[in-house]
Amino acid sequence: MAYNKKYADWSKKKWFEIIAPSRIFNEIIIGETPAYEEDQVIGRTVDINLAFVTGNFKYQNMKVIFQIYKVVGLKAYADIKEVALYDAYVRRIVRLGTSRIDDSFVVKTKDGIEIRLKPLVITRFKAHRKQKSDIRKKLKEFLVKKAEELEFYDFIEKVINYEIQNEIKPVLNKIFPVGHVEVRRIARETPLVVKEEIKAKM
């Protein structure tokens, strides 16, 4: 049989278990990743359905992206890089005769982590420009205040459980009837792994 360097090299790779954070996810194993050396694993990401990670079907419309920041032996520890709604879900809730109100801004949580928020509101009927502007402004003020009051994981937890969305919805309804209040995306802006550090380990 002919020597195949590609497959011979592959056999030398080690498999590292990817461990989710203890907060919310109880350090469950969320996958495996192959590499020759531990340093090559740092910075890698894994994209998983939130229902799969939590074991709760009600989270099926959300995904979470984890990034590996530390390796101990054959265990690769990951933290949350992003939580987002699936585009297919967003398309389902946007219907004819409604208005879609989007926004995007960066806030800092109580523990000093910068995150980009992309909230989304779907009104029950077509809204005028002034009504959409007022809703966008009120929602941004509320989310900025909440982020400043809560630590990163507390904020994430309250968003995925819809506590924050349900709290602001009655307030927005006073401006104009609202059907859905969503946080379409939460992306960590404060890096888990410094880019120069990743390059040095490649």
PDB file of N, CA and C in Angstrom, residues 115-151:
ATOM      1  N   ILE A 115     -20.144  44.319  24.895  1.00  0.00           N
ATOM      2  CA  ILE A 115     -20.937  43.439  24.042  1.00  0.00           C
ATOM      3  C   ILE A 115     -21.694  44.268  23.010  1.00  0.00           C
ATOM      4  N   ARG A 116     -21.837  43.706  21.822  1.00  0.00           N
ATOM      5  CA  ARG A 116     -22.672  44.347  20.805  1.00  0.00           C
ATOM      6  C   ARG A 116     -24.056  43.723  20.856  1.00  0.00           C
ATOM      7  N   LEU A 117     -25.060  44.579  21.010  1.00  0.00           N
ATOM      8  CA  LEU A 117     -26.442  44.128  21.037  1.00  0.00           C
ATOM      9  C   LEU A 117     -27.129  44.493  19.730  1.00  0.00           C
ATOM     10  N   LYS A 118     -27.937  43.562  19.230  1.00  0.00           N
ATOM     11  CA  LYS A 118     -28.750  43.829  18.047  1.00  0.00           C
ATOM     12  C   LYS A 118     -30.204  43.482  18.374  1.00  0.00           C
ATOM     13  N   PRO A 119     -30.909  44.432  18.999  1.00  0.00           N
ATOM     14  CA  PRO A 119     -32.311  44.187  19.328  1.00  0.00           C
ATOM     15  C   PRO A 119     -33.204  44.269  18.094  1.00  0.00           C
ATOM     16  N   LEU A 120     -34.366  43.666  18.207  1.00  0.00           N
ATOM     17  CA  LEU A 120     -35.327  43.634  17.111  1.00  0.00           C
ATOM     18  C   LEU A 120     -36.736  43.715  17.681  1.00  0.00           C
ATOM     19  N   VAL A 121     -37.544  44.583  17.106  1.00  0.00           N
ATOM     20  CA  VAL A 121     -38.951  44.696  17.494  1.00  0.00           C
ATOM     21  C   VAL A 121     -39.810  44.523  16.247  1.00  0.00           C
ATOM     22  N   ILE A 122     -40.857  43.710  16.370  1.00  0.00           N
ATOM     23  CA  ILE A 122     -41.840  43.561  15.305  1.00  0.00           C
ATOM     24  C   ILE A 122     -43.163  44.108  15.829  1.00  0.00           C
ATOM     25  N   THR A 123     -43.679  45.136  15.187  1.00  0.00           N
ATOM     26  CA  THR A 123     -44.957  45.715  15.612  1.00  0.00           C
ATOM     27  C   THR A 123     -46.114  44.871  15.069  1.00  0.00           C
ATOM     28  N   ARG A 124     -47.276  45.043  15.659  1.00  0.00           N
ATOM     29  CA  ARG A 124     -48.447  44.267  15.225  1.00  0.00           C
ATOM     30  C   ARG A 124     -49.065  44.836  13.952  1.00  0.00           C
ATOM     31  N   PHE A 125     -48.855  46.127  13.741  1.00  0.00           N
ATOM     32  CA  PHE A 125     -49.367  46.798  12.545  1.00  0.00           C
ATOM     33  C   PHE A 125     -48.262  47.689  11.989  1.00  0.00           C
ATOM     34  N   LYS A 126     -48.488  48.272  10.841  1.00  0.00           N
ATOM     35  CA  LYS A 126     -47.524  49.199  10.261  1.00  0.00           C
ATOM     36  C   LYS A 126     -47.390  50.441  11.140  1.00  0.00           C
ATOM     37  N   ALA A 127     -46.165  50.748  11.510  1.00  0.00           N
ATOM     38  CA  ALA A 127     -45.906  51.911  12.362  1.00  0.00           C
ATOM     39  C   ALA A 127     -45.333  53.054  11.535  1.00  0.00           C
ATOM     40  N   HIS A 128     -45.584  54.285  11.993  1.00  0.00           N
ATOM     41  CA  HIS A 128     -45.018  55.458  11.337  1.00  0.00           C
ATOM     42  C   HIS A 128     -43.566  55.642  11.780  1.00  0.00           C
ATOM     43  N   ARG A 129     -42.838  56.471  11.043  1.00  0.00           N
ATOM     44  CA  ARG A 129     -41.423  56.703  11.328  1.00  0.00           C
ATOM     45  C   ARG A 129     -41.204  57.184  12.765  1.00  0.00           C
ATOM     46  N   LYS A 130     -42.028  58.109  13.235  1.00  0.00           N
ATOM     47  CA  LYS A 130     -41.876  58.658  14.598  1.00  0.00           C
ATOM     48  C   LYS A 130     -42.082  57.560  15.641  1.00  0.00           C
ATOM     49  N   GLN A 131     -43.067  56.710  15.433  1.00  0.00           N
ATOM     50  CA  GLN A 131     -43.327  55.621  16.380  1.00  0.00           C
ATOM     51  C   GLN A 131     -42.163  54.631  16.405  1.00  0.00           C
ATOM     52  N   LYS A 132     -41.632  54.319  15.246  1.00  0.00           N
ATOM     53  CA  LYS A 132     -40.482  53.404  15.183  1.00  0.00           C
ATOM     54  C   LYS A 132     -39.255  54.019  15.848  1.00  0.00           C
ATOM     55  N   SER A 133     -39.057  55.301  15.638  1.00  0.00           N
ATOM     56  CA  SER A 133     -37.923  56.000  16.254  1.00  0.00           C
ATOM     57  C   SER A 133     -38.048  56.017  17.773  1.00  0.00           C
ATOM     58  N   ASP A 134     -39.261  56.253  18.272  1.00  0.00           N
ATOM     59  CA  ASP A 134     -39.491  56.289  19.725  1.00  0.00           C
ATOM     60  C   ASP A 134     -39.272  54.911  20.349  1.00  0.00           C
ATOM     61  N   ILE A 135     -39.730  53.871  19.673  1.00  0.00           N
ATOM     62  CA  ILE A 135     -39.537  52.504  20.172  1.00  0.00           C
ATOM     63  C   ILE A 135     -38.051  52.158  20.217  1.00  0.00           C
ATOM     64  N   ARG A 136     -37.342  52.483  19.152  1.00  0.00           N
ATOM     65  CA  ARG A 136     -35.903  52.200  19.081  1.00  0.00           C
ATOM     66  C   ARG A 136     -35.149  52.919  20.204  1.00  0.00           C
ATOM     67  N   LYS A 137     -35.489  54.177  20.432  1.00  0.00           N
ATOM     68  CA  LYS A 137     -34.819  54.964  21.468  1.00  0.00           C
ATOM     69  C   LYS A 137     -35.107  54.407  22.858  1.00  0.00           C
ATOM     70  N   LYS A 138     -36.372  54.112  23.139  1.00  0.00           N
ATOM     71  CA  LYS A 138     -36.758  53.597  24.461  1.00  0.00           C
ATOM     72  C   LYS A 138     -36.105  52.244  24.734  1.00  0.00           C
ATOM     73  N   LEU A 139     -36.075  51.375  23.731  1.00  0.00           N
ATOM     74  CA  LEU A 139     -35.480  50.050  23.904  1.00  0.00           C
ATOM     75  C   LEU A 139     -33.974  50.144  24.134  1.00  0.00           C
ATOM     76  N   LYS A 140     -33.305  51.014  23.405  1.00  0.00           N
ATOM     77  CA  LYS A 140     -31.861  51.176  23.588  1.00  0.00           C
ATOM     78  C   LYS A 140     -31.556  51.681  24.993  1.00  0.00           C
ATOM     79  N   GLU A 141     -32.277  52.679  25.457  1.00  0.00           N
ATOM     80  CA  GLU A 141     -32.066  53.212  26.809  1.00  0.00           C
ATOM     81  C   GLU A 141     -32.223  52.110  27.850  1.00  0.00           C
ATOM     82  N   PHE A 142     -33.245  51.291  27.675  1.00  0.00           N
ATOM     83  CA  PHE A 142     -33.528  50.207  28.620  1.00  0.00           C
ATOM     84  C   PHE A 142     -32.414  49.164  28.616  1.00  0.00           C
ATOM     85  N   LEU A 143     -31.982  48.734  27.429  1.00  0.00           N
ATOM     86  CA  LEU A 143     -30.954  47.698  27.332  1.00  0.00           C
ATOM     87  C   LEU A 143     -29.597  48.174  27.835  1.00  0.00           C
ATOM     88  N   VAL A 144     -29.258  49.425  27.563  1.00  0.00           N
ATOM     89  CA  VAL A 144     -27.998  49.987  28.064  1.00  0.00           C
ATOM     90  C   VAL A 144     -28.004  49.985  29.588  1.00  0.00           C
ATOM     91  N   LYS A 145     -29.113  50.405  30.173  1.00  0.00           N
ATOM     92  CA  LYS A 145     -29.240  50.451  31.637  1.00  0.00           C
ATOM     93  C   LYS A 145     -29.148  49.044  32.235  1.00  0.00           C
ATOM     94  N   LYS A 146     -29.831  48.089  31.615  1.00  0.00           N
ATOM     95  CA  LYS A 146     -29.802  46.713  32.107  1.00  0.00           C
ATOM     96  C   LYS A 146     -28.394  46.125  32.044  1.00  0.00           C
ATOM     97  N   ALA A 147     -27.714  46.357  30.940  1.00  0.00           N
ATOM     98  CA  ALA A 147     -26.356  45.826  30.775  1.00  0.00           C
ATOM     99  C   ALA A 147     -25.415  46.395  31.826  1.00  0.00           C
ATOM    100  N   GLU A 148     -25.561  47.676  32.115  1.00  0.00           N
ATOM    101  CA  GLU A 148     -24.700  48.325  33.107  1.00  0.00           C
ATOM    102  C   GLU A 148     -24.979  47.819  34.518  1.00  0.00           C
ATOM    103  N   GLU A 149     -26.193  47.330  34.757  1.00  0.00           N
ATOM    104  CA  GLU A 149     -26.578  46.827  36.082  1.00  0.00           C
ATOM    105  C   GLU A 149     -26.208  45.363  36.292  1.00  0.00           C
ATOM    106  N   LEU A 150     -26.055  44.618  35.200  1.00  0.00           N
ATOM    107  CA  LEU A 150     -25.855  43.174  35.285  1.00  0.00           C
ATOM    108  C   LEU A 150     -24.475  42.751  34.798  1.00  0.00           C
ATOM    109  N   GLU A 151     -23.960  41.678  35.376  1.00  0.00           N
ATOM    110  CA  GLU A 151     -22.729  41.088  34.872  1.00  0.00           C
ATOM    111  C   GLU A 151     -23.034  40.298  33.597  1.00  0.00           C
TER     112      GLU A 151
END
